Tab-separated table of C-alpha atoms and ligand atoms in Angstrom:
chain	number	residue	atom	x	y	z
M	26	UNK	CA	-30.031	-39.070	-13.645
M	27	UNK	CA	-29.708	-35.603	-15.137
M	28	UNK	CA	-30.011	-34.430	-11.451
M	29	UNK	CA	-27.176	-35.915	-10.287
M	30	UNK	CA	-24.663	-35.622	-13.323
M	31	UNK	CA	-25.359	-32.060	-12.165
M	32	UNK	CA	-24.334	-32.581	-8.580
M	33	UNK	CA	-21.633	-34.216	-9.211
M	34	UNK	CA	-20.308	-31.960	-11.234
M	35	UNK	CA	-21.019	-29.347	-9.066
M	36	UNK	CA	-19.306	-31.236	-6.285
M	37	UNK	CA	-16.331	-31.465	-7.853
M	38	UNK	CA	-15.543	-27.966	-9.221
M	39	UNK	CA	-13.236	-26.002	-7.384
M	40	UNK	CA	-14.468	-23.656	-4.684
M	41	UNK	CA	-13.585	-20.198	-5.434
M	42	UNK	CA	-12.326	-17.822	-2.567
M	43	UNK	CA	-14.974	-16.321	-1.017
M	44	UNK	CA	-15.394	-14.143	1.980
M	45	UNK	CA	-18.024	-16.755	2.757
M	46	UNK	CA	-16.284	-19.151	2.804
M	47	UNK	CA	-14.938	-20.319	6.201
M	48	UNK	CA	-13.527	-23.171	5.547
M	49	UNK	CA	-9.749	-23.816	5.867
M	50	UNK	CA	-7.666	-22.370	3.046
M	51	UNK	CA	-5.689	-24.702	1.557
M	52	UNK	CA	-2.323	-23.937	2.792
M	53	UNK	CA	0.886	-23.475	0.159
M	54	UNK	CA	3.812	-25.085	2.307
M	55	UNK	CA	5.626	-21.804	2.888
M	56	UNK	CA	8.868	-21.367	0.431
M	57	UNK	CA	7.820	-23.990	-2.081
M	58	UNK	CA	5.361	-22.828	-3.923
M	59	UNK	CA	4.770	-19.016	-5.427
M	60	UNK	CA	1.423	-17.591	-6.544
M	61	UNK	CA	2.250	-14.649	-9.219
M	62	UNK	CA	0.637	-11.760	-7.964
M	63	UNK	CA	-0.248	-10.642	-11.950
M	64	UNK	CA	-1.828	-13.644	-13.372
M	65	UNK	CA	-2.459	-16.056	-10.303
M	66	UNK	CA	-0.170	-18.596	-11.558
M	67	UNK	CA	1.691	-20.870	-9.468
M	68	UNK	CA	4.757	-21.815	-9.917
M	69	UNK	CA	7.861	-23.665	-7.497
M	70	UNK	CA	9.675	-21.523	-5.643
M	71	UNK	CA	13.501	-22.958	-7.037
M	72	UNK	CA	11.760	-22.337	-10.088
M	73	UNK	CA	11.074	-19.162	-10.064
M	74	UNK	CA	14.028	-18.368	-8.530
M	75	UNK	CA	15.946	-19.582	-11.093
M	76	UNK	CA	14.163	-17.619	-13.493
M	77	UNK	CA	15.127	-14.276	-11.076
M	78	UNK	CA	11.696	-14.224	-9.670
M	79	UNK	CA	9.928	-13.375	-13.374
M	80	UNK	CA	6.693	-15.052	-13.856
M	81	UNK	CA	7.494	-17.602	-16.706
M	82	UNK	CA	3.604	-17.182	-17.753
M	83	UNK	CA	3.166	-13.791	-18.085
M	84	UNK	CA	6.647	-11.909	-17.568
M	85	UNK	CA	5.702	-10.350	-14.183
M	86	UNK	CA	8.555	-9.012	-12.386
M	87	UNK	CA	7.955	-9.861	-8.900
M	88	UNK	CA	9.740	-7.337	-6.613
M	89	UNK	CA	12.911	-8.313	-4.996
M	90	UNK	CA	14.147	-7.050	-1.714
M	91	UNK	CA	17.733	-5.234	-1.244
M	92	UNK	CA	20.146	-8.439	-1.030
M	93	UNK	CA	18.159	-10.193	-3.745
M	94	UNK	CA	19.085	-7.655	-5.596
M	95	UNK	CA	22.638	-7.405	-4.761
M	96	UNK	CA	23.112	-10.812	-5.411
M	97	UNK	CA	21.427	-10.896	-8.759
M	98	UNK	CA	23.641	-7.690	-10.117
M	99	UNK	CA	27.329	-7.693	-8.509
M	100	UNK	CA	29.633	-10.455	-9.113
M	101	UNK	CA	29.610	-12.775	-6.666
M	102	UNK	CA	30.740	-12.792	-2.949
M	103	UNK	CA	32.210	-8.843	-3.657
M	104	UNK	CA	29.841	-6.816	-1.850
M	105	UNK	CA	31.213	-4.328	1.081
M	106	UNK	CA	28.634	-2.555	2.856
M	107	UNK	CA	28.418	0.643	3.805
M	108	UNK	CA	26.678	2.647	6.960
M	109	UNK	CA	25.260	0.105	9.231
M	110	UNK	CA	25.363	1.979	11.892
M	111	UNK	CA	23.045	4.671	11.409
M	112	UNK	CA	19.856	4.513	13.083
M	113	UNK	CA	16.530	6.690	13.292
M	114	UNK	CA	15.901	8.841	16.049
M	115	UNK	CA	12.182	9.817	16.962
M	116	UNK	CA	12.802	13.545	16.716
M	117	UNK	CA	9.243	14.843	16.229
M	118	UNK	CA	7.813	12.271	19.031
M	119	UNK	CA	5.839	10.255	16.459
M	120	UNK	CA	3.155	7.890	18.073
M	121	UNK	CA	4.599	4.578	17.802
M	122	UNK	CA	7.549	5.199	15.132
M	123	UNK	CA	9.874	3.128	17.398
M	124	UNK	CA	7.784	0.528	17.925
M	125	UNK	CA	6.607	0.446	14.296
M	126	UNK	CA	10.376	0.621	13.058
M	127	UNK	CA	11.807	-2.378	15.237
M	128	UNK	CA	8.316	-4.401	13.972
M	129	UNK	CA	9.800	-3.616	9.705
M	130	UNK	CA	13.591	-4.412	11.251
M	131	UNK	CA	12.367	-8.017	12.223
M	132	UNK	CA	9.633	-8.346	9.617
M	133	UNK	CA	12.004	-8.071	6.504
M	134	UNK	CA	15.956	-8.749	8.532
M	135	UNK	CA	17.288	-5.492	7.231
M	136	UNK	CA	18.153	-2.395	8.927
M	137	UNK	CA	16.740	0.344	7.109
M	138	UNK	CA	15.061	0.715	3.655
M	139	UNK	CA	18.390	0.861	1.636
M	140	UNK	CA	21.389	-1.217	1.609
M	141	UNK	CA	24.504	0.906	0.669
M	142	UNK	CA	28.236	-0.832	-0.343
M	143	UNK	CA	30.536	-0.978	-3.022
M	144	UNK	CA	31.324	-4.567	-4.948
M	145	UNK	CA	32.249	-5.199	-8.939
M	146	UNK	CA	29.994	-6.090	-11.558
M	147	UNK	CA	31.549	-7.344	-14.675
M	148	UNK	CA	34.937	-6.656	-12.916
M	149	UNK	CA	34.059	-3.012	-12.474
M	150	UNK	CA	34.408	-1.585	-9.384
M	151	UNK	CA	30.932	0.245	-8.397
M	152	UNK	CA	29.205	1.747	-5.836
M	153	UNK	CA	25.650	0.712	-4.872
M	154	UNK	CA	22.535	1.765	-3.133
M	155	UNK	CA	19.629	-0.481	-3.434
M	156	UNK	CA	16.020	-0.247	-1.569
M	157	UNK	CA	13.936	-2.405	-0.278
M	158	UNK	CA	9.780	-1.773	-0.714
M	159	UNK	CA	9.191	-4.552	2.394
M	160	UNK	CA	10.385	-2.317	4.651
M	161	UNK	CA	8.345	0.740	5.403
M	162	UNK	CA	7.379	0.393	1.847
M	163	UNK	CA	10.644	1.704	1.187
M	164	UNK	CA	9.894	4.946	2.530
M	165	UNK	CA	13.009	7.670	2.760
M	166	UNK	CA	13.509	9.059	6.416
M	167	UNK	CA	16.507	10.744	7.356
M	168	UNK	CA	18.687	7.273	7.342
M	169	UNK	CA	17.812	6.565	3.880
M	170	UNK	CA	18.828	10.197	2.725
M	171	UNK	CA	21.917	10.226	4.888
M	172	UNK	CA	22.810	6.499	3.562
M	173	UNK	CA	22.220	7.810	-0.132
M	174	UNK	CA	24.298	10.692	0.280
M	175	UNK	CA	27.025	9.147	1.764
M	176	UNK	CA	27.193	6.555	-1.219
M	177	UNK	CA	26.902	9.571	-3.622
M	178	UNK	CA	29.813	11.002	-1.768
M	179	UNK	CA	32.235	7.616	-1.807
M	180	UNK	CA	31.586	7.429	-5.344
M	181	UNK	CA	32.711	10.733	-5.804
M	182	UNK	CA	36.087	10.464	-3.743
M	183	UNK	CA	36.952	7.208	-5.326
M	184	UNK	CA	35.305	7.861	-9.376
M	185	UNK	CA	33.913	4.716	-9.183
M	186	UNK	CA	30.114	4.483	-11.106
M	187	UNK	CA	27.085	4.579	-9.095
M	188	UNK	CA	24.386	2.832	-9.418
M	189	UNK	CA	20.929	3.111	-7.720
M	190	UNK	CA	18.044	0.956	-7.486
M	191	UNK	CA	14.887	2.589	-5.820
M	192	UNK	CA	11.450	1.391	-5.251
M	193	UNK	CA	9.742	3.154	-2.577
M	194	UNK	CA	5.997	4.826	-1.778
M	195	UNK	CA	7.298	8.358	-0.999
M	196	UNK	CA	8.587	9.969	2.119
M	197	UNK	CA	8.616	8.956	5.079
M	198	UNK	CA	5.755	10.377	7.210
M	199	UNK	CA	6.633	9.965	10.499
M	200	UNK	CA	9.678	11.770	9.870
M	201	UNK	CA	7.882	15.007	8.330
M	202	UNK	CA	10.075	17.689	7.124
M	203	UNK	CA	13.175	15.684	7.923
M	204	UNK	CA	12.156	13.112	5.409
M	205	UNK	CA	11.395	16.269	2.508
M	206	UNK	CA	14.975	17.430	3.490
M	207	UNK	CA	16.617	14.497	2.301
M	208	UNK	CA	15.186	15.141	-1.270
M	209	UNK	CA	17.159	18.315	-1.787
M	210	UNK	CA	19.924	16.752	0.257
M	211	UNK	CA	20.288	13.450	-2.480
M	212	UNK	CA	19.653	15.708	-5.439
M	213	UNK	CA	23.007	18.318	-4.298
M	214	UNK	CA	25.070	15.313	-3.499
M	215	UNK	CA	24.284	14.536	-7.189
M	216	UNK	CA	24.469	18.048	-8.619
M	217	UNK	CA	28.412	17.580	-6.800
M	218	UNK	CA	28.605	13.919	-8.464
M	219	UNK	CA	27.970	15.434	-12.157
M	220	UNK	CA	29.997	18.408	-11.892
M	221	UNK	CA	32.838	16.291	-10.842
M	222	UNK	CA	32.159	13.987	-13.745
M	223	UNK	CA	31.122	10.917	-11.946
M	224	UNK	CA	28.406	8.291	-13.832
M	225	UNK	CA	25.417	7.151	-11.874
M	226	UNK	CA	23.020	4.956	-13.575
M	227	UNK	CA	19.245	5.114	-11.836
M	228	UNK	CA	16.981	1.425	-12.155
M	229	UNK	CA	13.957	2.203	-11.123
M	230	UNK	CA	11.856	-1.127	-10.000
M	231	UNK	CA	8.077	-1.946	-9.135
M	232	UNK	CA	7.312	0.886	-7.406
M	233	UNK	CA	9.114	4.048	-7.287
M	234	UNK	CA	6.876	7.022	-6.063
M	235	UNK	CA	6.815	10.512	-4.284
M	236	UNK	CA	10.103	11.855	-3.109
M	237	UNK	CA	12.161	9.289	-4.201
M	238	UNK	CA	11.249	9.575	-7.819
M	239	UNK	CA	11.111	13.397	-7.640
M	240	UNK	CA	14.770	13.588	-6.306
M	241	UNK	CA	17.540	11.173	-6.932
M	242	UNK	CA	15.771	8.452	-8.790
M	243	UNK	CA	14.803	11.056	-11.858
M	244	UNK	CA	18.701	12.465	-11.552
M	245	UNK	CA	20.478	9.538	-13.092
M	246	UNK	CA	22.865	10.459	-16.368
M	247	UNK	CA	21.281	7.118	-17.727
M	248	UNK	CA	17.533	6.116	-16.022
M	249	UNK	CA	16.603	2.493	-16.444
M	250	UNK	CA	13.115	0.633	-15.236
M	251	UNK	CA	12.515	-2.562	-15.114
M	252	UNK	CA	9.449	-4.109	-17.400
M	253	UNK	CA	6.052	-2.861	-15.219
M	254	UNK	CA	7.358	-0.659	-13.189
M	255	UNK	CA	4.653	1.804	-11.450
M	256	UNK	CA	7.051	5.243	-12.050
M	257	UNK	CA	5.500	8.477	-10.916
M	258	UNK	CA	4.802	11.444	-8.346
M	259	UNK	CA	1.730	11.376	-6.991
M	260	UNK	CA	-0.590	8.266	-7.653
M	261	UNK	CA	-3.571	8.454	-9.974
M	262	UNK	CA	-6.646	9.151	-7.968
M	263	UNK	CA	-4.415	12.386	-6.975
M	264	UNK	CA	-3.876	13.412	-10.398
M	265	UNK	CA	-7.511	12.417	-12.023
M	266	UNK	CA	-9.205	14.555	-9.097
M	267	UNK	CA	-6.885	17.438	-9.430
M	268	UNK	CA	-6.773	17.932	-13.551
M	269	UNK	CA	-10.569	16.420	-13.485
M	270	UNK	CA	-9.567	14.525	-16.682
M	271	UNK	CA	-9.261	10.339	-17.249
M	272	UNK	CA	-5.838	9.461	-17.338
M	273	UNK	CA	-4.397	6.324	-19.971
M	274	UNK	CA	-4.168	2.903	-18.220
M	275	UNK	CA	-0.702	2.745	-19.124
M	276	UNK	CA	-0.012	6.031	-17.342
M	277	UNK	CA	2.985	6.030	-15.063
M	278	UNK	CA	4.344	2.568	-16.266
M	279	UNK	CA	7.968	2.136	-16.931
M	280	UNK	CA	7.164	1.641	-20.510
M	281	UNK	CA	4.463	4.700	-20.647
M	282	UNK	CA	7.533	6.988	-18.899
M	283	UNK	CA	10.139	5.509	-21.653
M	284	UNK	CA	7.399	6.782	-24.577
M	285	UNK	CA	7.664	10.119	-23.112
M	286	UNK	CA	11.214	10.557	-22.343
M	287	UNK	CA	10.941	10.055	-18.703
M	288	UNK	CA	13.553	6.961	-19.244
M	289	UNK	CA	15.915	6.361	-21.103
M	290	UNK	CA	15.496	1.904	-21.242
M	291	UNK	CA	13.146	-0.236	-20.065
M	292	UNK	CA	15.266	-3.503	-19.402
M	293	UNK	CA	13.915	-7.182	-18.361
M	294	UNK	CA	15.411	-8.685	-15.371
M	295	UNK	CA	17.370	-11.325	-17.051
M	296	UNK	CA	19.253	-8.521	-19.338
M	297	UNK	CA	19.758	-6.264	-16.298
M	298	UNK	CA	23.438	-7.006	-15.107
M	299	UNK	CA	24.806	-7.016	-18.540
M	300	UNK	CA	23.088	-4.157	-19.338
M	301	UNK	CA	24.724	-2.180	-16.613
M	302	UNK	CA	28.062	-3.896	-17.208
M	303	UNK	CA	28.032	-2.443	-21.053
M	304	UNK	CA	26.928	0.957	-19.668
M	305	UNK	CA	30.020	1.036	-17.639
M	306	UNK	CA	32.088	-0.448	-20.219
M	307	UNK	CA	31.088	2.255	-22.611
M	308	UNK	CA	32.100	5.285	-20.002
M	309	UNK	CA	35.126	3.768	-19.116
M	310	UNK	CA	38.414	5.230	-20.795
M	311	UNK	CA	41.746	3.416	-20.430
M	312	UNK	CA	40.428	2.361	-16.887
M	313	UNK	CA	38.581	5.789	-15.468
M	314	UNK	CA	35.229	5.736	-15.593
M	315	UNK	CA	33.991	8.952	-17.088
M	316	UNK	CA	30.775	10.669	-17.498
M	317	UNK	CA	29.606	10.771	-21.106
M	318	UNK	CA	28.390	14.073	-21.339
X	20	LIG	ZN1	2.317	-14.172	-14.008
């Protein structure tokens, strides 16, 4: 009797996932349901949508792409892109980098791994730049530089703010030297921005590595991260190997960078657009929009 109390409790506990096992996985019905990629927990889609896509459980802030984004921060139906026209050329010859770049252009709908515009947020007329990690892992090639700089530029011409939001895993490769170029390229349309006494606001999101932090995301007047936030250089293995010492599990979190004065706020999600809105508000003087310092 013992036996099979045993059995039939083993029968009916949940299989775990298991390389072993080969039978079918049971399928999530695709845009309903939404497994949190921290704590496993799953939760309805319109749910966590309506919650921004933050795990209610544990506060994860699942990563948004470009118009997401957009939509979540600029008042609504005001957005005016910018650039859509610019494409990537293959100009070292790059095995596949064609092929590879129309597979991310239908993969994730967008053109390139920033979305560039103006809109208003909180009234405010702004200009925005916003990347997107699903495509190329929101790498910076010569499109995303030229896209950046151009938005740094309009800013500039018009004094409206700017405001950035970058998640990406570095430069990108297949563009070599032309993707490092676009580093010093952001960074003197910024050095241009400042002098001329324009605001830009950086948010860095979930992730922001390499080039991208080391160059225009690290140049804002205000930096901002979002709760979680991997913020760094070079990624940890890199480090640990090269200064043969343990680094702090916290290391290169949003809220490890704000500790050390690498940002200035770490801000959840939901606090995010009102946030920026008050940051504007506060540089604004009788309707220019000033830099504070
Ligand atoms: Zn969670």
């Amino acid at each position: 009797m013992f036996k099979d109390l045993f059995q039939k409790k083993k029968y009916a506990t949940v299989p775990s996932a298991s390389v072993h096992d080969d039978r079918p996985k049971r399928e999530i019905p695709e845009g309903l349901m939404n497994k949190c990629p921290k704590c496993g927990t799953i939760q309805y889609h319109k749910e966590l949508e309506k919650n921004l896509k933050v795990c209610s459980h544990c506060g994860h802030h699942l990563r948004l792409n470009a118009l997401e984004r957009i939509e979540m921060t600029l008042d609504e139906g005001r957005f005016f892109e910018y650039d859509t026209d610019i494409v990537s050329e293959d100009p070292l010859g790059f095995p596949d980098y064609m092929k590879k770049l129309k597979q991310q252009q239908a993969k994730s709908g967008l053109d390139e791994a920033v979305i560039t515009g103006e809109g208003t947020i909180g009234g405010f007329p702004v200009v925005v730049a916003v990347m997107s990690f699903n495509f190329f892992t929101g790498s910076m090639g010569s499109v995303v530089g030229e896209k950046i700089t151009r938005a740094i530029e309009t800013a500039m011409q018009k004094q409206y703010p700017l405001i950035i939001f970058s998640t990406s895993g570095g430069a990108r490769m297949q563009e070599s030297i032309l993707s490092l170029m676009q580093m010093a390229k952001t960074s003197a349309a910024l050095a241009k921005l400042h002098e001329a006494g324009g605001l830009y606001i950086s948010v860095f999101t979930d992730p922001t590595t390499g080039g991208v932090s080391a160059s225009f995301g690290m140049l804002g007047d205000i930096n901002l991260a979002e709760p979680g936030a991997l913020v760094g250089f070079a990624g940890r293995i890199v480090i640990e190997q090269t200064i043969r010492q343990k680094l702090p599990d916290e290391f290169q979190t949003a809220e490890f960078n704000m500790k050390h004065g690498q940002i200035d706020l770490v801000v959840p999600r939901k606090d995010m657009r009102q946030t920026l809105i008050k940051l504007i508000e506060l540089h604004t003087v009788k309707g220019d929009v000033t830099h504070g310092g």
